[in-house]
Tab-separated table of C-alpha atoms (C1' of nucleotides) in Angstrom:
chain	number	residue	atom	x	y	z
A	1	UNK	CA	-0.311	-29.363	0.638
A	2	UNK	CA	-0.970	-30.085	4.523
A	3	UNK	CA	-0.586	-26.807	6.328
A	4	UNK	CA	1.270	-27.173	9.522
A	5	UNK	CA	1.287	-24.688	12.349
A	6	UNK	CA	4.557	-23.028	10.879
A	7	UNK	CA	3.828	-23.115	6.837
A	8	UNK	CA	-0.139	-21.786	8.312
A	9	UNK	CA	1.460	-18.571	10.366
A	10	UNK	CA	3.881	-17.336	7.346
A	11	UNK	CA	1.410	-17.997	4.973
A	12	UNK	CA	-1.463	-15.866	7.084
A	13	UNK	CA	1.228	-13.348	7.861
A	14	UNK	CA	1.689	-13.174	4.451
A	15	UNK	CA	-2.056	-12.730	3.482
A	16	UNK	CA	-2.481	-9.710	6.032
A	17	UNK	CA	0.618	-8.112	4.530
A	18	UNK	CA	-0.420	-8.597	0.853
A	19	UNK	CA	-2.828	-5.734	1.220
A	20	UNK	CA	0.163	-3.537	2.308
A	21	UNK	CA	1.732	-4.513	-0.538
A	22	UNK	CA	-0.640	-3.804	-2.908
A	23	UNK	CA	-2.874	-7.153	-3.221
A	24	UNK	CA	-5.396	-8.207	-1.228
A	25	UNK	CA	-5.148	-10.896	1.724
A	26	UNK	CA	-6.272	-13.748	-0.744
A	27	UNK	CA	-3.591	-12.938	-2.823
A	28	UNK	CA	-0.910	-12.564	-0.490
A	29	UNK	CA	-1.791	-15.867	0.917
A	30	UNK	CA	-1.901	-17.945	-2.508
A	31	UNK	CA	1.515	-16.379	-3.213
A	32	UNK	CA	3.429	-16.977	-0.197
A	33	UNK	CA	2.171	-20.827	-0.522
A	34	UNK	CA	3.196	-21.274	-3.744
A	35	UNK	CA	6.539	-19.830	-2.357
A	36	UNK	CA	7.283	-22.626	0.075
A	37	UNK	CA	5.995	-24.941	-1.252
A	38	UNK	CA	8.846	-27.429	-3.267
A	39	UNK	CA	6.512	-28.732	-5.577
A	40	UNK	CA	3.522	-27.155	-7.956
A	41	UNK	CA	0.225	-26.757	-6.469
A	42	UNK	CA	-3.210	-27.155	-8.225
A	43	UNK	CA	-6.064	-24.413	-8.113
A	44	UNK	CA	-7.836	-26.963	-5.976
A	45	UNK	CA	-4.842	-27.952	-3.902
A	46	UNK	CA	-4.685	-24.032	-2.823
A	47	UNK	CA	-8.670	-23.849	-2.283
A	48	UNK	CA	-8.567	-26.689	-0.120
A	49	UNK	CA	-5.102	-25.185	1.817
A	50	UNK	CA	-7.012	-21.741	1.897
A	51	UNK	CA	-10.555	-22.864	2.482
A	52	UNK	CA	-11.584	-20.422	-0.127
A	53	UNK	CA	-13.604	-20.817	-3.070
A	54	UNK	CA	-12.502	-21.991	-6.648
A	55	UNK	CA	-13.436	-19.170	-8.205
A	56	UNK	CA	-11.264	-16.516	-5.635
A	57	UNK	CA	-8.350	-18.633	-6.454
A	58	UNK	CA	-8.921	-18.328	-9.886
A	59	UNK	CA	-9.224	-14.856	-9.491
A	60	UNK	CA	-5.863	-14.336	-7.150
A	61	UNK	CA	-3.448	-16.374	-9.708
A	62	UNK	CA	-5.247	-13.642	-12.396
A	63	UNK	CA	-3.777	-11.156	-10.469
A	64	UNK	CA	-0.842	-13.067	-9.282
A	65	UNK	CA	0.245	-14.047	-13.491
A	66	UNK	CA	0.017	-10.057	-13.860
A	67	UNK	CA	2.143	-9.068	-11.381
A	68	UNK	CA	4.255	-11.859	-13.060
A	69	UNK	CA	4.780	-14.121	-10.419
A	70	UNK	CA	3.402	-17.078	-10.868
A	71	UNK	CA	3.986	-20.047	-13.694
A	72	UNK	CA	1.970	-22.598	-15.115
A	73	UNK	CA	2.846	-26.085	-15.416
A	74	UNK	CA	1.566	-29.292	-16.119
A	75	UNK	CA	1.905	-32.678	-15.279
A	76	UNK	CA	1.804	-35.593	-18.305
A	77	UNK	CA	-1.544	-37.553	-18.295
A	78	UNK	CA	-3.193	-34.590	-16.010
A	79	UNK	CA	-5.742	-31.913	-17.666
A	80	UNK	CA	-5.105	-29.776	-14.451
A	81	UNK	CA	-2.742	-26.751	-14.451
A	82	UNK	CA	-0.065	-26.496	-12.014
A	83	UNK	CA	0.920	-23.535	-10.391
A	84	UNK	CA	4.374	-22.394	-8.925
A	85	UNK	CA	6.121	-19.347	-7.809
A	86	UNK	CA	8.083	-17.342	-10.528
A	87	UNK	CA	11.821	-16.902	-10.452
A	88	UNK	CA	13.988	-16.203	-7.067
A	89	UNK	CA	13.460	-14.112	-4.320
A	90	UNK	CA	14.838	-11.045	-5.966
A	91	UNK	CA	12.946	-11.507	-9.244
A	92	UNK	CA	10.077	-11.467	-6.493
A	93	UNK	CA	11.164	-8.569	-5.493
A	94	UNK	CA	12.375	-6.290	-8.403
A	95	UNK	CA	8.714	-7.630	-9.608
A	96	UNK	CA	6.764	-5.914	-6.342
A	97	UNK	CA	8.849	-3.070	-6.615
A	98	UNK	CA	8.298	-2.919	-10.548
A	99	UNK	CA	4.623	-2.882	-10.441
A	100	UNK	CA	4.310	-0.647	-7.839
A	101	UNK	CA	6.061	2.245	-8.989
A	102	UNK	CA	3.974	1.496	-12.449
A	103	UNK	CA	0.659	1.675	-10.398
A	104	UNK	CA	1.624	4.368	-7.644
A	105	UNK	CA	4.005	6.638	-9.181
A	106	UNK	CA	3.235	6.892	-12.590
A	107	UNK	CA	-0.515	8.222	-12.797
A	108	UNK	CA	0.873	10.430	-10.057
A	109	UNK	CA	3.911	11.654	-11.926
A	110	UNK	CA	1.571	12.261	-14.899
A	111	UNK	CA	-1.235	14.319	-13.131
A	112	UNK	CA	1.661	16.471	-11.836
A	113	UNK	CA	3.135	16.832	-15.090
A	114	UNK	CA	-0.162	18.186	-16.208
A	115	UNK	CA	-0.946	20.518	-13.384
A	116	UNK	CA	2.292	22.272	-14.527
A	117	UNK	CA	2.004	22.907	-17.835
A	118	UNK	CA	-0.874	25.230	-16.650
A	119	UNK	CA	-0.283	28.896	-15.551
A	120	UNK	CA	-1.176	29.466	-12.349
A	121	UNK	CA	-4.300	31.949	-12.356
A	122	UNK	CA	-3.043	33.361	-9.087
A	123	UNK	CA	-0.550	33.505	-6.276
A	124	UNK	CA	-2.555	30.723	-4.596
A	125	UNK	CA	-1.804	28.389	-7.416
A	126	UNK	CA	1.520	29.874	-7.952
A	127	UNK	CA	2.305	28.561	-4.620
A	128	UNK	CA	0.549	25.442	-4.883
A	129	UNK	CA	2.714	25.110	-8.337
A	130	UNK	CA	5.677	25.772	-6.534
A	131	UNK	CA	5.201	22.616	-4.057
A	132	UNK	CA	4.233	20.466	-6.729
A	133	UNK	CA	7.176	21.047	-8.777
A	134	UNK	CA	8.969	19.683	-5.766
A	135	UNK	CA	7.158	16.923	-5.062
A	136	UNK	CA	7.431	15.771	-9.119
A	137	UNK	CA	11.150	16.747	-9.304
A	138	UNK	CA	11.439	14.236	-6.161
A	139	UNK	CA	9.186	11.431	-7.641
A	140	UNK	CA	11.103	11.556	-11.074
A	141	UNK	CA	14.165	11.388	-9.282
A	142	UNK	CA	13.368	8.615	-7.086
A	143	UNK	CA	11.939	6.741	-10.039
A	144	UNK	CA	14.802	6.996	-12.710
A	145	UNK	CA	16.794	5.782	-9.636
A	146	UNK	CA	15.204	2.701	-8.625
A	147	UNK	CA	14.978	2.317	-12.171
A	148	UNK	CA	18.642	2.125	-12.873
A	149	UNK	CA	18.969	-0.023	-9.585
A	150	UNK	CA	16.958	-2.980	-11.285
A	151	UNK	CA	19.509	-3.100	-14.031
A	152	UNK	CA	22.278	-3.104	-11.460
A	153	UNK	CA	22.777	-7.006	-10.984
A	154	UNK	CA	21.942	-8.799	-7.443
A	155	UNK	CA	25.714	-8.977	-6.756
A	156	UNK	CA	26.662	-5.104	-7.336
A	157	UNK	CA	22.872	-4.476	-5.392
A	158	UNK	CA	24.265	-6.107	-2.796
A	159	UNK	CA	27.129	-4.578	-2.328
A	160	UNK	CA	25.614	-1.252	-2.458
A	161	UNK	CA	23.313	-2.568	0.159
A	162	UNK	CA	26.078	-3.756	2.447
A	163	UNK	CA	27.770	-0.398	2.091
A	164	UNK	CA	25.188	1.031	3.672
A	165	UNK	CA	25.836	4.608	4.572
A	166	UNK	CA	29.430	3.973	3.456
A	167	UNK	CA	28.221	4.630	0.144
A	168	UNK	CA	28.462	8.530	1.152
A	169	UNK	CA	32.867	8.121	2.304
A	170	UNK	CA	32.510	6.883	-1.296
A	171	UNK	CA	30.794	9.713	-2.934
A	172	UNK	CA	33.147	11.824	-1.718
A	173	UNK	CA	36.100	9.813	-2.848
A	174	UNK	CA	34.421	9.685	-6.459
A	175	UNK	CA	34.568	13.773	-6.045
A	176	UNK	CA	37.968	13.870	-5.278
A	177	UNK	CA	39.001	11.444	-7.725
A	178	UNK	CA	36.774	13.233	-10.589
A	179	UNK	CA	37.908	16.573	-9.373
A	180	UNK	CA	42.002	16.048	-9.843
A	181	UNK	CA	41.090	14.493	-13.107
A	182	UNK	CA	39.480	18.069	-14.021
A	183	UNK	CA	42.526	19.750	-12.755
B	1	UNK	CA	-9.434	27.834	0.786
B	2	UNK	CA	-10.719	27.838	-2.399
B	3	UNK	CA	-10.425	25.216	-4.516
B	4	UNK	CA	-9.664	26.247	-7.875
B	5	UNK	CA	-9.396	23.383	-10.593
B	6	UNK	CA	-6.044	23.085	-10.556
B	7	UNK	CA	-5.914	22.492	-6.907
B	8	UNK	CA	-8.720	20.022	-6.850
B	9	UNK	CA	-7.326	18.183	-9.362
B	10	UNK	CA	-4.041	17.789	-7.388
B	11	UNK	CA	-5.726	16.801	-3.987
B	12	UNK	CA	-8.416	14.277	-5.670
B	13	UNK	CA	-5.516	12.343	-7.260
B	14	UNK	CA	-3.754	12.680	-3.527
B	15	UNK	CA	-6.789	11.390	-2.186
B	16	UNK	CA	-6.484	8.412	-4.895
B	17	UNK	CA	-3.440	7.766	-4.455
B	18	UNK	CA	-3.561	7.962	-0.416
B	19	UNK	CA	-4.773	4.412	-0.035
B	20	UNK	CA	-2.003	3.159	-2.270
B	21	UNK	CA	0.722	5.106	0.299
B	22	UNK	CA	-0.843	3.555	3.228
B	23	UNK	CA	-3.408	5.892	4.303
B	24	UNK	CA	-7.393	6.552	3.007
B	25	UNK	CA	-8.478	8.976	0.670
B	26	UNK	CA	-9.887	11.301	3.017
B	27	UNK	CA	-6.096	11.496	4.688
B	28	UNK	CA	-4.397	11.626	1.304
B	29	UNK	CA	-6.747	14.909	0.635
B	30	UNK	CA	-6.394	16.772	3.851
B	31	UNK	CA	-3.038	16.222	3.616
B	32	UNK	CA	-2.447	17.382	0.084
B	33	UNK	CA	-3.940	20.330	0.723
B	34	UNK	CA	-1.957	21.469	3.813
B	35	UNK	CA	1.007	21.066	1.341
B	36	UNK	CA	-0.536	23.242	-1.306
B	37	UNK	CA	-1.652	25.603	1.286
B	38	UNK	CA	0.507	29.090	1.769
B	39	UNK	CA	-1.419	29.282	4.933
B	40	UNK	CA	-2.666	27.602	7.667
B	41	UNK	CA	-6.099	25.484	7.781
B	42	UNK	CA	-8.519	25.719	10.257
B	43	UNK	CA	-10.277	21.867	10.877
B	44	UNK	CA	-13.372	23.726	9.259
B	45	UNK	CA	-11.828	25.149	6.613
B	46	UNK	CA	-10.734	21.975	5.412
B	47	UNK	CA	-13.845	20.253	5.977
B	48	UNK	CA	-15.924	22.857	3.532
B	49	UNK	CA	-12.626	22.508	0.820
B	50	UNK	CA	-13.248	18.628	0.795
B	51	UNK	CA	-16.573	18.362	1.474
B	52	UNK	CA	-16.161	15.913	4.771
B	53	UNK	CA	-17.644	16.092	8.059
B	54	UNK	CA	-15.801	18.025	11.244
B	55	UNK	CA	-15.498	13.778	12.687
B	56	UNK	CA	-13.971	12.584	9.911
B	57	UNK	CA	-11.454	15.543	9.365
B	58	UNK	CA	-10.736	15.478	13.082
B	59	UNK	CA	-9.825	11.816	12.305
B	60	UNK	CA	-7.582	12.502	9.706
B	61	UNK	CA	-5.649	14.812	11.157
B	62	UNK	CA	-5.209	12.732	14.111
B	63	UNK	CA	-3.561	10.091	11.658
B	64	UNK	CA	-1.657	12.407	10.083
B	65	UNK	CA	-0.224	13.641	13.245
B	66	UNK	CA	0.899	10.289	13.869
B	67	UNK	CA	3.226	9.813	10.488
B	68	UNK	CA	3.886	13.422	11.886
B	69	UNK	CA	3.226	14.667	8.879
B	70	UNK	CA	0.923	17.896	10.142
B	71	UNK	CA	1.701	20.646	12.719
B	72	UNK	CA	-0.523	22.748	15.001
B	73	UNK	CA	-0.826	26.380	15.059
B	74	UNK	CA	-2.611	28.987	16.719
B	75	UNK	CA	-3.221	32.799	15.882
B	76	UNK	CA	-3.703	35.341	18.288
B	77	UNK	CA	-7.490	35.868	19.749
B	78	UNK	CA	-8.220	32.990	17.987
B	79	UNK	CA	-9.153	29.482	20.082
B	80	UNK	CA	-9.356	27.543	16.760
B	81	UNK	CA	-6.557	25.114	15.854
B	82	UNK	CA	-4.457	25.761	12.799
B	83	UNK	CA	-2.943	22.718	10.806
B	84	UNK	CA	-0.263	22.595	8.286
B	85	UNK	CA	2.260	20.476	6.683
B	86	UNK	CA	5.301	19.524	8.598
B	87	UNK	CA	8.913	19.576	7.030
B	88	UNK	CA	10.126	20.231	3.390
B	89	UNK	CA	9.049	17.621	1.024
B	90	UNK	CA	12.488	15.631	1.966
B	91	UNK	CA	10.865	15.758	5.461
B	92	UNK	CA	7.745	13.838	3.993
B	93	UNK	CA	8.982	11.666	1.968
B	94	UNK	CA	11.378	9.946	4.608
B	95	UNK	CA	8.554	9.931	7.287
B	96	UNK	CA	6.504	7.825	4.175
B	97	UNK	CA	9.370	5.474	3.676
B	98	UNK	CA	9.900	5.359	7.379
B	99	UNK	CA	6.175	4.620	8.665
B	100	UNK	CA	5.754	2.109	6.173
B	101	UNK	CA	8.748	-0.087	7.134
B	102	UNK	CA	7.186	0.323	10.698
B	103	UNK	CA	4.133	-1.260	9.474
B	104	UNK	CA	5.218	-2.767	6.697
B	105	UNK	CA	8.889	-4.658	7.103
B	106	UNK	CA	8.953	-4.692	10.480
B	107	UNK	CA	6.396	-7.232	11.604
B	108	UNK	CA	7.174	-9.315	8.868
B	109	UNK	CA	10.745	-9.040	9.706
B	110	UNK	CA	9.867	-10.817	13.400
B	111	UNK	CA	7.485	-13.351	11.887
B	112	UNK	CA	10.171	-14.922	10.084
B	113	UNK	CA	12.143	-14.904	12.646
B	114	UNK	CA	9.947	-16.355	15.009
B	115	UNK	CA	9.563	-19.344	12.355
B	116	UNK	CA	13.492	-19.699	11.189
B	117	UNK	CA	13.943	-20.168	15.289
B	118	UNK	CA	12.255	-23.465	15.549
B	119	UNK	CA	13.201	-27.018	13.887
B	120	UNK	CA	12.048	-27.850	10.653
B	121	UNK	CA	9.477	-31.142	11.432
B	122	UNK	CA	9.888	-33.064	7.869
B	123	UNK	CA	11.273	-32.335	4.742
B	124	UNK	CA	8.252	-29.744	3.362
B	125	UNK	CA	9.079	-27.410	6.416
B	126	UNK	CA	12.894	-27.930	5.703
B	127	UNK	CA	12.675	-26.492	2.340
B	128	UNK	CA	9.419	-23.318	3.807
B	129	UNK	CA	12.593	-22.635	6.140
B	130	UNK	CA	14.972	-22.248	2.986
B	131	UNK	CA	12.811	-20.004	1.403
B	132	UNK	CA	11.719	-17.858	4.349
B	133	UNK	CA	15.234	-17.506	5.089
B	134	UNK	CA	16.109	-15.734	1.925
B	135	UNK	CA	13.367	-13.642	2.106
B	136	UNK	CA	13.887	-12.968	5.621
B	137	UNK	CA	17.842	-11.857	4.781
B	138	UNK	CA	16.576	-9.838	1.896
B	139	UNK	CA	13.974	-7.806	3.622
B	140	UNK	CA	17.157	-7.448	6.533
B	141	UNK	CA	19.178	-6.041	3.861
B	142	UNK	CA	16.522	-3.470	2.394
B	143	UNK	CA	15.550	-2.164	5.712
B	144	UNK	CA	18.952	-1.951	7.139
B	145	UNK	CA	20.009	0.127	3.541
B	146	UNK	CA	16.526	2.173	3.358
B	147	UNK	CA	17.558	3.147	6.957
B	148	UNK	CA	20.972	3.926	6.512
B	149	UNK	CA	20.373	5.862	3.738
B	150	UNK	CA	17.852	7.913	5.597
B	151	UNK	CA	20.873	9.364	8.068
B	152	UNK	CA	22.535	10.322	4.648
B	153	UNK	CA	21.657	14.341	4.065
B	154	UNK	CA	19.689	15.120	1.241
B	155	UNK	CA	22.603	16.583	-0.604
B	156	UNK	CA	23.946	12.960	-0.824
B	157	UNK	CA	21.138	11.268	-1.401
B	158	UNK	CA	20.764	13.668	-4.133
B	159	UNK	CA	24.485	13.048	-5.723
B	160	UNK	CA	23.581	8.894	-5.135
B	161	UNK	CA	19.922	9.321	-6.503
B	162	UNK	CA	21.745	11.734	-10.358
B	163	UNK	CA	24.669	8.932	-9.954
B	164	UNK	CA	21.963	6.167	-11.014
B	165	UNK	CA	23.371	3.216	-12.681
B	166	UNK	CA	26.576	5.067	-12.796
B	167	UNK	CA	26.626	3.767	-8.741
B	168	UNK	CA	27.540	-0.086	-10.293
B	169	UNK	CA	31.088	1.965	-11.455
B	170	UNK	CA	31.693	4.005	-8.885
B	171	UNK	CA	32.063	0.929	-6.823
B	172	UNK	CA	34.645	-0.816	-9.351
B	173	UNK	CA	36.231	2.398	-9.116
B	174	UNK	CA	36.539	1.863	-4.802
B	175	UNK	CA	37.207	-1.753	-5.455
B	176	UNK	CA	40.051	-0.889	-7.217
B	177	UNK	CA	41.395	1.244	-4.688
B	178	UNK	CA	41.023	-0.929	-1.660
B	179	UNK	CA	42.770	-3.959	-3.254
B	180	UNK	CA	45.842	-1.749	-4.763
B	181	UNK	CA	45.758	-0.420	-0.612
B	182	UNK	CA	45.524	-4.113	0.311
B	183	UNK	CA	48.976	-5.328	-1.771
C	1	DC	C1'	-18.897	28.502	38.542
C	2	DA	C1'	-21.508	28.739	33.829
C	3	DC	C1'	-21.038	29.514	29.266
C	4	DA	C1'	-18.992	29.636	24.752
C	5	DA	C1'	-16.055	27.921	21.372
C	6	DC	C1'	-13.989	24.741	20.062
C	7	DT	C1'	-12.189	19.284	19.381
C	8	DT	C1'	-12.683	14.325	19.798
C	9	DT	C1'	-15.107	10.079	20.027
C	10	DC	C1'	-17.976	6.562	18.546
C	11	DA	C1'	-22.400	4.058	17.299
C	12	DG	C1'	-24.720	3.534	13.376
C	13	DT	C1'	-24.748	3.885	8.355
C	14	DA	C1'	-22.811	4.159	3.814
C	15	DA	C1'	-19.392	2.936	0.505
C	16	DT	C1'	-16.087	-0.134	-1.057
C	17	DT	C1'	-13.791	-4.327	-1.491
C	18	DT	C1'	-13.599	-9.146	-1.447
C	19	DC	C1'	-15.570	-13.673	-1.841
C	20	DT	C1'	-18.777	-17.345	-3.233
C	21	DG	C1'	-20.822	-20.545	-6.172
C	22	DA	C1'	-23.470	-21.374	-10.081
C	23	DA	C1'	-23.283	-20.742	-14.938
C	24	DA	C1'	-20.653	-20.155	-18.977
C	25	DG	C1'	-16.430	-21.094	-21.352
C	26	DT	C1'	-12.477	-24.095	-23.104
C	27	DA	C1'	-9.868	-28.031	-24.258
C	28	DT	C1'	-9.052	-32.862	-24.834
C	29	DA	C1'	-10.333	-37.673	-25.404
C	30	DG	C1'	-13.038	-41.072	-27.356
D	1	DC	C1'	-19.917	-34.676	-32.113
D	2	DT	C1'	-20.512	-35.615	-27.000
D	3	DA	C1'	-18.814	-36.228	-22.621
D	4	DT	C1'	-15.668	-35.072	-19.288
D	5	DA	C1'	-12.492	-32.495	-16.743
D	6	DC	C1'	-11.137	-28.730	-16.065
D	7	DT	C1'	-10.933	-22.949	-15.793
D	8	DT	C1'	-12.983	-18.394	-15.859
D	9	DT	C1'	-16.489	-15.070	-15.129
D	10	DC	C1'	-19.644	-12.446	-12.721
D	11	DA	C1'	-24.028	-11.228	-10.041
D	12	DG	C1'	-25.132	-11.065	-5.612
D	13	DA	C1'	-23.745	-11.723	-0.609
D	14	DA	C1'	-20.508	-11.076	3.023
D	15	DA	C1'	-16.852	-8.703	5.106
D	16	DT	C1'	-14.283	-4.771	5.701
D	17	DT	C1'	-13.343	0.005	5.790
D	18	DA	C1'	-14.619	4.806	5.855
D	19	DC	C1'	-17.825	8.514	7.069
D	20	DT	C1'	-21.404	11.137	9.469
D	21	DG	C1'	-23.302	13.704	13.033
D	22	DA	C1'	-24.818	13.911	17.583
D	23	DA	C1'	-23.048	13.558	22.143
D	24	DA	C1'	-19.263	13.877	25.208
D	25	DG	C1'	-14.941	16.041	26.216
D	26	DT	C1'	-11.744	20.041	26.645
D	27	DT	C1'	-10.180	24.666	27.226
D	28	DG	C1'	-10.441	29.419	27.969
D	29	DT	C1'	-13.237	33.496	29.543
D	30	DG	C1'	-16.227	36.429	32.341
DNA sequence: CACAACTTTCAGTAATTTCTGAAAGTATAG
DNA sequence: CTATACTTTCAGAAATTACTGAAAGTTGTG
């Protein structure tokens, strides 16, 4: 894998986003070469790409095999594993967005859950309950929603997504529509 | 501000949580606690809740001012500043979504572009192209729909968010109705 | 103007995260 | 079983990020 000057920016672009994303710049950058590149890459092929060490890229396709993105393969006569990107760009992405929720929302929707089985000792923390509740209500809402999205399939996703703002002239249809039925 | 158990159980996990939602822990905490708060803070009466030095909470409000997330106060007689949390929850939760597709989507978004604009030099950058161009439409897509959504009023988003799944039939439902228009 | 009451900045330090490379582990071939 | 060709692990080092507190800056008051 020879890293010209355009395969070297997107994959250090890449890198610096990956801690954005939720991985770290090593990460990132292991990923988005396995990505372009057309054919699979060996740990040592990515060290020497990278100019990191063995055992970091070791580490990174760790990580990258638990966010399930990665796959091994091998070649006949070859001891080496092979590694290549996982599935298309929206399996990537249903995959980011999967994992995330399951490490930022979760823990956070559980802690709140917690706080509000207590009773609030006084109007401080009946306050403080108050704004919680709103804040889970809002998390468990956006979660069951991008929930049911991923089972929506890429086509139907993307016509939502095309709709854009549309989508509320066709709320408001559905109401009318659901409304003469109830008549 | 007194931090009860309750209370410092819901900032700490904030303050975890902050880094994850693109801000440190300190941030996460100062801000939780404006949100919890009936009241207004003074800068030192967040400092003592948190334990955290007058710099470092000076800091963090300075970067929460920028996701405008925190508002300014005074009282009369008083010279001290007042802080506390901007908007309804709604309020928040869009400037989240918003800030991080500033930082997040947004210079990705032009890196790819900057690549898909020059020539592909052999056959390996021919097939980096392919890939950054779906990834470069699908990122398009997402930010185009997170913002359009954003201009939808809560109320709607609400209706969209209980809809679910249920969105994949509503859209048979105006498929259906645009093609019997269409004969 | 000088002083008081505050806020912000920033150099140095502390804490955290990431990375290296050597050692340990694993699998296959002979 | 031993040698070889690999992969993984992990202690310590390097890099990065966050925090402190003293000094500088700002604003209002007498």
């Amino acid at each position: 894998m020879q890293m010209t000057p355009m395969i070297e920016s997107f994959v250090f672009h890449f890198g610096e986003m990956g801690s954005r994303w939720g991985f770290n710049r090593t990460v990132g950058q292991i990923y988005a070469l396995l990505v372009i590149s057309e054919s699979a890459l060996s740990a040592n092929d990515i060290g020497d790409a990278l100019g990191v060490s063995r055992g970091n890229v070791s580490m990174g396709l760790k990580e990258l095999h638990s966010w399930q993105l990665v796959q091994t393969t091998h070649k006949a006569g070859d001891r080496k594993d092979y590694y290549r990107a996982k599935g298309t760009i929206w399996d990537m992405a249903n995959r980011v967005f999967e994992e995330r929720r399951k490490r930022e929302m979760d823990p956070t929707l559980s802690m709140l859950r917690d706080i509000l089985l207590d009773e609030a000792a006084n109007p401080q923390e009946a306050y403080a309950q108050e704004r919680i509740h709103e804040i889970h209500d809002l998390l468990e809402n956006i979660t069951h929603w991008t929930q049911s999205l991923q089972t929506l399939s890429p086509d139907k996703l993307n016509t939502l997504m095309k709709l854009g703002s549309g989508v509320g002239k066709v709320l408001d249809l559905k109401d009318k529509l659901t409304q003469r039925k109830a008549e």
